Short mmCIF file of C-alpha atoms in Angstrom, two decimals:
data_model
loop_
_atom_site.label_atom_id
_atom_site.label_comp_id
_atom_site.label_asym_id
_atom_site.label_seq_id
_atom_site.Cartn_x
_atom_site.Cartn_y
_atom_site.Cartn_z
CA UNK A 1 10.97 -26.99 -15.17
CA UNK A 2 14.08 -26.14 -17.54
CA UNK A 3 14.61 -22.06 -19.06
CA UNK A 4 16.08 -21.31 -22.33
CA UNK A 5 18.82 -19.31 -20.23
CA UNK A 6 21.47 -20.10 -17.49
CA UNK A 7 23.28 -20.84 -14.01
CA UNK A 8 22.58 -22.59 -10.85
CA UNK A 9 24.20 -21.70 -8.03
CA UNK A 10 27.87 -20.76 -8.66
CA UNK A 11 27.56 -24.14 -11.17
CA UNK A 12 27.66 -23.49 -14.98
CA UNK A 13 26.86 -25.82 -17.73
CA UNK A 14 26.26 -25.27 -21.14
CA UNK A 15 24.31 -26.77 -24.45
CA UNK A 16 26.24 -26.30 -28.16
CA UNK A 17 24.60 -27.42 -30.90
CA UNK A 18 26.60 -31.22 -30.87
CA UNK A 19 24.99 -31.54 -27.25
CA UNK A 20 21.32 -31.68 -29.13
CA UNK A 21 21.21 -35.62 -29.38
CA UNK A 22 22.75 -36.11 -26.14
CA UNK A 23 20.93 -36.92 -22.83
CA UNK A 24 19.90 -33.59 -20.76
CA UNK A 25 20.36 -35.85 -17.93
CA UNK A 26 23.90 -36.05 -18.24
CA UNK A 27 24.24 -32.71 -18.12
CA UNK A 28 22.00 -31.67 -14.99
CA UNK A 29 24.93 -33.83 -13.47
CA UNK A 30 27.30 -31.53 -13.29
CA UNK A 31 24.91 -29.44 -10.80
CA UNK A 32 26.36 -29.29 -7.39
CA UNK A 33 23.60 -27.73 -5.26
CA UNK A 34 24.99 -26.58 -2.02
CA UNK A 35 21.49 -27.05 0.43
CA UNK A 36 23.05 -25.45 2.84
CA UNK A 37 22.69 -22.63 0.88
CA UNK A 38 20.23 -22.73 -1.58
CA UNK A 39 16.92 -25.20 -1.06
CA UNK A 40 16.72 -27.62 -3.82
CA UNK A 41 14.37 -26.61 -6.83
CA UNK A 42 12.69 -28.09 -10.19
CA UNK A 43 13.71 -24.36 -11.91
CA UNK A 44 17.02 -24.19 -13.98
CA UNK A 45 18.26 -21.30 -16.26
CA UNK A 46 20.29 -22.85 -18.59
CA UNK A 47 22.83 -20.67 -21.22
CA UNK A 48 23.38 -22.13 -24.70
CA UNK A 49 26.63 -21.51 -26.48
CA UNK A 50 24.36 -20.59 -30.06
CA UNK A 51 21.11 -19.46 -30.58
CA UNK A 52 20.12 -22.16 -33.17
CA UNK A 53 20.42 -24.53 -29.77
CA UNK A 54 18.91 -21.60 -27.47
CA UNK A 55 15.25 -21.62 -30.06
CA UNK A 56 15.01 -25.94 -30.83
CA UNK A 57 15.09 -26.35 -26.88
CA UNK A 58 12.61 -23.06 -26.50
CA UNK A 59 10.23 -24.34 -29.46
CA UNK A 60 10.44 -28.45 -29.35
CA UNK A 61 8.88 -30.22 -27.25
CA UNK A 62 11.37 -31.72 -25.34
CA UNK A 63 9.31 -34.57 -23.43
CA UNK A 64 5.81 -36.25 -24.08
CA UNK A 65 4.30 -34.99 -21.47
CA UNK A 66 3.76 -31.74 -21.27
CA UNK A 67 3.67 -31.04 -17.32
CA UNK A 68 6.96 -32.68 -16.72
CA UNK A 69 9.18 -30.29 -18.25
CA UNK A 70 8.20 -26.65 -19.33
CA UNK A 71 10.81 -24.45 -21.54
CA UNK A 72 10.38 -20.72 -21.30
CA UNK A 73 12.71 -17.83 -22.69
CA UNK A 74 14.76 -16.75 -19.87
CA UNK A 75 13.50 -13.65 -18.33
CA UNK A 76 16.58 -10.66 -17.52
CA UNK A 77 18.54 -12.09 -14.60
CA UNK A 78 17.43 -8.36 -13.02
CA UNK A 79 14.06 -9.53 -12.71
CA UNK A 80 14.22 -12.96 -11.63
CA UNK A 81 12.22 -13.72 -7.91
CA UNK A 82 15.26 -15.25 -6.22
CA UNK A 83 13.11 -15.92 -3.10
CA UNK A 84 10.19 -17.91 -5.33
CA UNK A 85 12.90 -19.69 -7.49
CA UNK A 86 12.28 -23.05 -5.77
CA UNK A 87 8.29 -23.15 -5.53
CA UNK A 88 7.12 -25.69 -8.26
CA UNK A 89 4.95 -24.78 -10.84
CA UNK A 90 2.20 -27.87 -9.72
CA UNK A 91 2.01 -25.68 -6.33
CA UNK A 92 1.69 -22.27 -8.33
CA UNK A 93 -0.34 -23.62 -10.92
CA UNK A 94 -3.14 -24.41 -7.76
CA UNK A 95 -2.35 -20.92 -6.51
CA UNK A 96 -3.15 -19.55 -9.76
CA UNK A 97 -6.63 -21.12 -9.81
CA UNK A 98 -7.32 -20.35 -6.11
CA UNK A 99 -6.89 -16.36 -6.78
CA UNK A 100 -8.64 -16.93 -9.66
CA UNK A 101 -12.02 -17.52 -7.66
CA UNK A 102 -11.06 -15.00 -4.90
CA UNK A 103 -10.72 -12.08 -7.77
CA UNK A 104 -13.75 -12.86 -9.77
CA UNK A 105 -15.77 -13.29 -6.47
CA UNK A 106 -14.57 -9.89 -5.34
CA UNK A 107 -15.77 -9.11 -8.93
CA UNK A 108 -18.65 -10.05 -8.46
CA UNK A 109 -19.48 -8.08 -4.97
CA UNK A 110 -17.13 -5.03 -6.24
CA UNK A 111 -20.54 -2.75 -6.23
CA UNK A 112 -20.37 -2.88 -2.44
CA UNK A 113 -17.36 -0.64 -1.98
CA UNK A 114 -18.08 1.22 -5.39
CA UNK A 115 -21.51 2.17 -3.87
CA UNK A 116 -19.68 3.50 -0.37
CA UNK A 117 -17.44 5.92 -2.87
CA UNK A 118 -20.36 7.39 -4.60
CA UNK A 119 -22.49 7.50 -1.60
CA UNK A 120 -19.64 10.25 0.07
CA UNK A 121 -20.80 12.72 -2.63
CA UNK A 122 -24.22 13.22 -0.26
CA UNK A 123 -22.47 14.85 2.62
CA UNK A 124 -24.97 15.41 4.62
CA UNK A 125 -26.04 12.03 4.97
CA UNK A 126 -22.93 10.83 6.14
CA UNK A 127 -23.14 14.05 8.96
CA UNK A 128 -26.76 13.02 9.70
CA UNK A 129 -25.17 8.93 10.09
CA UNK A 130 -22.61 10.45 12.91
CA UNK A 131 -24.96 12.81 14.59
CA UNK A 132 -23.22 15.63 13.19
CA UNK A 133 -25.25 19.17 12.34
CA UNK A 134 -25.07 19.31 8.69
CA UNK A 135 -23.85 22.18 6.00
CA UNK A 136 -25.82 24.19 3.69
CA UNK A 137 -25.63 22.38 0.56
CA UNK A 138 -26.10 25.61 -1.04
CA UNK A 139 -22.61 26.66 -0.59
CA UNK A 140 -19.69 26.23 -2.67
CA UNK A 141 -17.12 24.57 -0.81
CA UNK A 142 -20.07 21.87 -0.23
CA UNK A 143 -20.16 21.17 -4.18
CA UNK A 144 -16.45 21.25 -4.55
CA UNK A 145 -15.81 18.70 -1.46
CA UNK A 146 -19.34 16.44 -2.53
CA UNK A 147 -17.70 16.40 -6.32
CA UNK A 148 -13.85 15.37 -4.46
CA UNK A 149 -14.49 13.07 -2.06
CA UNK A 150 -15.57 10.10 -4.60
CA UNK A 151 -12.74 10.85 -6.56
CA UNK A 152 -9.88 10.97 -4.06
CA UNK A 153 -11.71 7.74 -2.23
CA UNK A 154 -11.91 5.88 -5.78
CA UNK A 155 -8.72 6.22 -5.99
CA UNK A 156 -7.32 4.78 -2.79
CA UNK A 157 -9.72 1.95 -3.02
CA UNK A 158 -7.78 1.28 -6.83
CA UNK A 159 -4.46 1.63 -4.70
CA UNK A 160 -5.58 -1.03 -2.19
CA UNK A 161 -6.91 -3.41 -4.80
CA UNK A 162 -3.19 -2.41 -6.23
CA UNK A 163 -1.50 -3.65 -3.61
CA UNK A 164 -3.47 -6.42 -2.81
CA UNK A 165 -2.41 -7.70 -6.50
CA UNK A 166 0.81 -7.38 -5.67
CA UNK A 167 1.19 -9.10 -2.90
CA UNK A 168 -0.76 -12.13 -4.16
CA UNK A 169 1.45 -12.64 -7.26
CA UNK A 170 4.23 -12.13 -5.01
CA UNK A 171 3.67 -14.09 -1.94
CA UNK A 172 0.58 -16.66 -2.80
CA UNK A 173 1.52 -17.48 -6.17
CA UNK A 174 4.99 -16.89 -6.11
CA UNK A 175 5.50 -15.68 -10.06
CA UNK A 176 9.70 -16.33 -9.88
CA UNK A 177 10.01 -12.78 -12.26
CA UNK A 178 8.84 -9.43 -11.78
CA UNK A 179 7.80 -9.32 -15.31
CA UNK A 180 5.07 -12.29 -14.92
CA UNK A 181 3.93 -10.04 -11.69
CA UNK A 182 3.61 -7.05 -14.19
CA UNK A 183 1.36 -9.18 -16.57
CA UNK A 184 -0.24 -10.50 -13.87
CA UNK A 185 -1.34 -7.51 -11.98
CA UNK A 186 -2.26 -5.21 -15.32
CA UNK A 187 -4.37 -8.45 -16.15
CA UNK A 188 -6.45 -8.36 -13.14
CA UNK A 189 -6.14 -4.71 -12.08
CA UNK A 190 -7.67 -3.84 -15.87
CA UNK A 191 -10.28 -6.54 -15.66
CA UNK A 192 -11.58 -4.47 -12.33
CA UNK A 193 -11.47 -1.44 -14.48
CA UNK A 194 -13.62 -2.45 -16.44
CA UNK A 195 -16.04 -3.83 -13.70
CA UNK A 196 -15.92 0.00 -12.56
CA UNK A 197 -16.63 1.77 -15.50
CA UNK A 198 -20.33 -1.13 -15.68
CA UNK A 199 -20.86 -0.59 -11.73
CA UNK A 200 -20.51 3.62 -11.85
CA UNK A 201 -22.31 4.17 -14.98
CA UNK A 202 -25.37 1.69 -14.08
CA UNK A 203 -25.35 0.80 -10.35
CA UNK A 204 -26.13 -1.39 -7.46
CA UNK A 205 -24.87 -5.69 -7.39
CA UNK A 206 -23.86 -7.83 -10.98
CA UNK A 207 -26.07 -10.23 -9.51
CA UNK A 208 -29.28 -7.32 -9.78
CA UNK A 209 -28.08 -6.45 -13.33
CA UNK A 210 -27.77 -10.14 -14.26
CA UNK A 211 -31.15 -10.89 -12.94
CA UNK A 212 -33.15 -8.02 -14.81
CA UNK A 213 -31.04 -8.58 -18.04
CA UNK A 214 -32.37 -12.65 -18.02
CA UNK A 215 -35.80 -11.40 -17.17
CA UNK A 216 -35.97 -8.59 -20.03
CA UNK A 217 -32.59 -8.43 -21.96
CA UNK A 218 -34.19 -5.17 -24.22
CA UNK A 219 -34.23 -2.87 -20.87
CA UNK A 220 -30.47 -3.10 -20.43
CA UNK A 221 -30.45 -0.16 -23.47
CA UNK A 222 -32.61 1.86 -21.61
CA UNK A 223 -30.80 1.55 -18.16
CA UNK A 224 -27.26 2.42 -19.87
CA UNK A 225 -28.87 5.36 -21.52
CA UNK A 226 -30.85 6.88 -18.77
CA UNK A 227 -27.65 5.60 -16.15
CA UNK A 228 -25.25 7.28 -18.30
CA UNK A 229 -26.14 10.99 -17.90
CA UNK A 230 -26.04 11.01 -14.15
CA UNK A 231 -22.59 9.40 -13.87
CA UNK A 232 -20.75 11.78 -16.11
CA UNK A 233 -20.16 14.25 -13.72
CA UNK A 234 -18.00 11.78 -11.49
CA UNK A 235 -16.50 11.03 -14.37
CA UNK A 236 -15.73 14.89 -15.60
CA UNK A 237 -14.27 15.15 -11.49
CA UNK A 238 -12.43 12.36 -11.72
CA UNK A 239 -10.43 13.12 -15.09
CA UNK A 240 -9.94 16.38 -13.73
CA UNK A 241 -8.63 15.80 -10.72
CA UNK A 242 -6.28 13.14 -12.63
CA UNK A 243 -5.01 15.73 -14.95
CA UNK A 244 -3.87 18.36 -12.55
CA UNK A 245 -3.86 16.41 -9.16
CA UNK A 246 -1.80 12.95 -10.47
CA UNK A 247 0.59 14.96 -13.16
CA UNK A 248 1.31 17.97 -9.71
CA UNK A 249 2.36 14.49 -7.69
CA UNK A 250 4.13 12.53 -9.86
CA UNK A 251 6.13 15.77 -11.58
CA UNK A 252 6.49 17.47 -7.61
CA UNK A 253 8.32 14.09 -6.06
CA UNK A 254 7.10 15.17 -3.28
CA UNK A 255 6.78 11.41 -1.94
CA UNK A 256 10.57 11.12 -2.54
CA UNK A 257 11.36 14.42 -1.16
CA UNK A 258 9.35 13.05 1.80
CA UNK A 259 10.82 9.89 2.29
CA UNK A 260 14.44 11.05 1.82
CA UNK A 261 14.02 14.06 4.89
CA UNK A 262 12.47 11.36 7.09
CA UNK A 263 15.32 8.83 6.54
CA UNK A 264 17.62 12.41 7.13
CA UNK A 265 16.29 13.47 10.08
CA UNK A 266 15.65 9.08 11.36
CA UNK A 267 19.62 8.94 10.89
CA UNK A 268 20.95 12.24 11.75
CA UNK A 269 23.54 10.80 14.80
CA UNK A 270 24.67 8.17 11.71
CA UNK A 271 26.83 8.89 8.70
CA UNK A 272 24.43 6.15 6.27
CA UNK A 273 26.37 3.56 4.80
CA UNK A 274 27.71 3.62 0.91
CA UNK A 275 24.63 1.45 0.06
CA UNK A 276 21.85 3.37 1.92
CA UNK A 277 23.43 6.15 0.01
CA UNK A 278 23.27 4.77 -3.11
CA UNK A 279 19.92 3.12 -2.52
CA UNK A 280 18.41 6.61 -2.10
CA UNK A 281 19.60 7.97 -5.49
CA UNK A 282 17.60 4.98 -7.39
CA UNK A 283 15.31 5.85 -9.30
CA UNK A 284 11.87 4.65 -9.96
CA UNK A 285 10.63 2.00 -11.91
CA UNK A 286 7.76 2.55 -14.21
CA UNK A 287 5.23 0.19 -12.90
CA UNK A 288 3.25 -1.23 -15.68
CA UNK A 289 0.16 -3.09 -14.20
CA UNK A 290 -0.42 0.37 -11.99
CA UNK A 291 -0.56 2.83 -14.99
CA UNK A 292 -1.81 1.45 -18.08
CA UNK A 293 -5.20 0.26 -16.78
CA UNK A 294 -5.90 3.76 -15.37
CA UNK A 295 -4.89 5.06 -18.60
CA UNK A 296 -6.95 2.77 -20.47
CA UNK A 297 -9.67 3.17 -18.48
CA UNK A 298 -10.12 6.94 -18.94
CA UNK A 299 -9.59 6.46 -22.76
CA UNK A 300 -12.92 4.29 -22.32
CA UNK A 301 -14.63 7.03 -20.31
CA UNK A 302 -13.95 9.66 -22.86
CA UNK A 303 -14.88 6.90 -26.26
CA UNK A 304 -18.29 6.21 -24.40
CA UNK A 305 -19.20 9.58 -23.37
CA UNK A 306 -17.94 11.77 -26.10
CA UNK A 307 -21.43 11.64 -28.37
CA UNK A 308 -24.05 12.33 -25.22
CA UNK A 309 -21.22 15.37 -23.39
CA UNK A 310 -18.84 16.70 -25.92
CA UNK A 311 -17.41 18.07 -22.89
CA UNK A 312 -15.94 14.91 -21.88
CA UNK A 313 -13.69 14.90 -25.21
CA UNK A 314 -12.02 18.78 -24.31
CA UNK A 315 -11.45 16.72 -20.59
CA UNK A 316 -9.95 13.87 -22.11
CA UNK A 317 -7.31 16.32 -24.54
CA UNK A 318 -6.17 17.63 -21.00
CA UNK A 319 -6.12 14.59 -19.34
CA UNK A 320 -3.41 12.75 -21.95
CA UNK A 321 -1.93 16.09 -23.13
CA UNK A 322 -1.14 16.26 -19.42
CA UNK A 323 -0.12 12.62 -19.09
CA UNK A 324 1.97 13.06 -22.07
CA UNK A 325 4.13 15.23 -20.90
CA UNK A 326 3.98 14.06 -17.24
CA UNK A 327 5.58 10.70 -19.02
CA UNK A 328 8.15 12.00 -21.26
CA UNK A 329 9.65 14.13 -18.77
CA UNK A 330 9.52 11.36 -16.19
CA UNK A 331 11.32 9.09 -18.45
CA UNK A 332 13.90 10.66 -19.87
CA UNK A 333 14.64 12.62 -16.37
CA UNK A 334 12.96 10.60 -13.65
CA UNK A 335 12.39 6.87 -13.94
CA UNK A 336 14.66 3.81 -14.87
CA UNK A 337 13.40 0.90 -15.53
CA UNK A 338 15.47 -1.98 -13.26
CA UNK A 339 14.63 -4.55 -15.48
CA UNK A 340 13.73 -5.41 -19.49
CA UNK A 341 10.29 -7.29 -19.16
CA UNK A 342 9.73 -7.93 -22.99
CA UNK A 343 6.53 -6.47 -23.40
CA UNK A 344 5.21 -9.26 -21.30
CA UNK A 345 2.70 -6.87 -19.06
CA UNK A 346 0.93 -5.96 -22.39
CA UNK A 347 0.98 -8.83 -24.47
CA UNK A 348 1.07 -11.71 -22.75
#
């Protein structure tokens, strides 16, 4: 596997445009890998002296066969996955496929823990399941917590799923930049937004839905229309409670705030080191794959719902009037971003 930019460890070689004709073999020659200190690998970022050479070996194909070398434009050295450098692409590629099945399976049975968020709106079911003498349902606080709890659920079951994401593009795959995680996760974490807006609006398994749109495909019409109406108020909570409740966390820092006392008060017998004391003050990275399918998510919400509740378009002004300024102020203030991904996590 060859990149369009590069060095291998502590060794430097370079391509100028004379070097076109000559044998790339020649030149991989002059690679002294140390295994002692770095485990052989099939990657190599190679720099070219001229970006006439840099685009013929990006754009040509270099050898008949296609899986024996791949070219790729060099991703910024900032975000290169030192630690996945040497897994081969062959290995990856079967990764790739195997978390492939495992995320459209969980597709697929994603209506079992959607149905265990909207069920916590009927509080007094779940105190009748644990023997527990229930509320008057009458009462406001009840309405308030039965309209909450969904949301604030929802939302940590979309941070799981998050993290989940992560860790397989990280770990089982092995993507070797953090920009082909970013793609990767806003792929699949928007792909399971859109599985939640079909499974909150109409309800119970795919496989149900499937089964009843084979059997009589004009009654799907019907069950959007008549689903529709009882989901909007989740919907109405949950944009609401995005608005204030996400732009009051991410504009309080009072994670930060939080982590920084408890690394205070962990170390206050020990002067921290230069680096812990510079690691503190970094700032945040905007996290692509996290944000933009939420975002794009309640833009479908509002678009769907707008004709049947014109409410939901005065909810959705808030929401990204909110987010708007949330952002701006976070990046211009706030976050950094560590690394230039390209546009990758939106366009690839």
């Amino acid at each position: 596997d060859l990149s369009s930019l590069i060095e291998c460890n502590e060794s430097h070689f370079s391509f100028s445009d004379d070097d076109e004709e000559q044998d790339i073999g020649e030149h991989i020659n002059q690679i002294d890998i140390n295994e002692s200190k770095i485990s052989p690998s099939s990657t190599a970022f190679v720099t070219f002296t001229s970006l006439r050479a840099k685009q013929a070996a990006a754009q040509c194909a270099l050898t008949p066969d296609r899986t024996s070398m791949r070219v790729f434009h060099a991703p910024d050295p900032r975000s290169v996955l030192w630690e996945n450098i040497n897994f081969p692409f062959s290995m990856q590629d079967t990764a790739k496929f195997g978390m492939k099945v495992v995320w459209i399976v969980g597709i697929l049975f994603w209506a079992i823990p959607v149905s265990v968020v909207n069920s916590l709106a009927n509080l007094n079911s779940i105190l009748q399941a644990l023997n527990i003498k229930t509320v008057d349902s009458s009462k406001p606080w009840y309405g308030f917590l039965s309209g909450l709890l969904p949301v604030i659920a929802f939302s940590f079951l979309l941070n799981a799923l998050f993290a989940l994401i992560i860790v397989a593009a990280k770990r089982v795959i092995k993507l070797k930049s953090r920009s082909d995680v970013d793609a990767y996760v806003t792929y699949w974490h928007q792909l399971y937004q859109f599985a939640n807006l079909w499974l909150i609006v109409i309800g119970g398994s795919i496989f149900n839905q499937l089964q009843a749109l084979l059997s009589n495909p004009e009654s799907i019409l019907n069950t959007v229309a008549n689903a529709m109406i009882g989901s909007s108020v989740f919907f109405l909570n949950m944009i609401l409670t995005q608005s204030v409740g996400k732009c009051a966390h991410d504009l309080s820092r009072i994670p930060k705030y939080s982590q920084s006392l408890f690394l205070r008060l962990w170390r206050s017998e020990r002067t921290p080191t230069k680096r812990q004391s510079e690691a503190s003050k970094t700032p945040d990275t905007y996290q692509w794959g996290y944000e933009i399918p939420k975002i794009t998510f309640i833009f479908m919400v509002v678009i769907l719902y707008c004709p049947i509740v014109p409410i939901m378009e005065i909810f959705g002004l808030v929401y990204f009037a909110a987010r708007y300024i949330t952002y701006k102020h976070q990046f211009l203030h706030v976050n950094a971003q560590s690394f230039e991904g390209g546009g990758n996590a939106t366009w690839s």
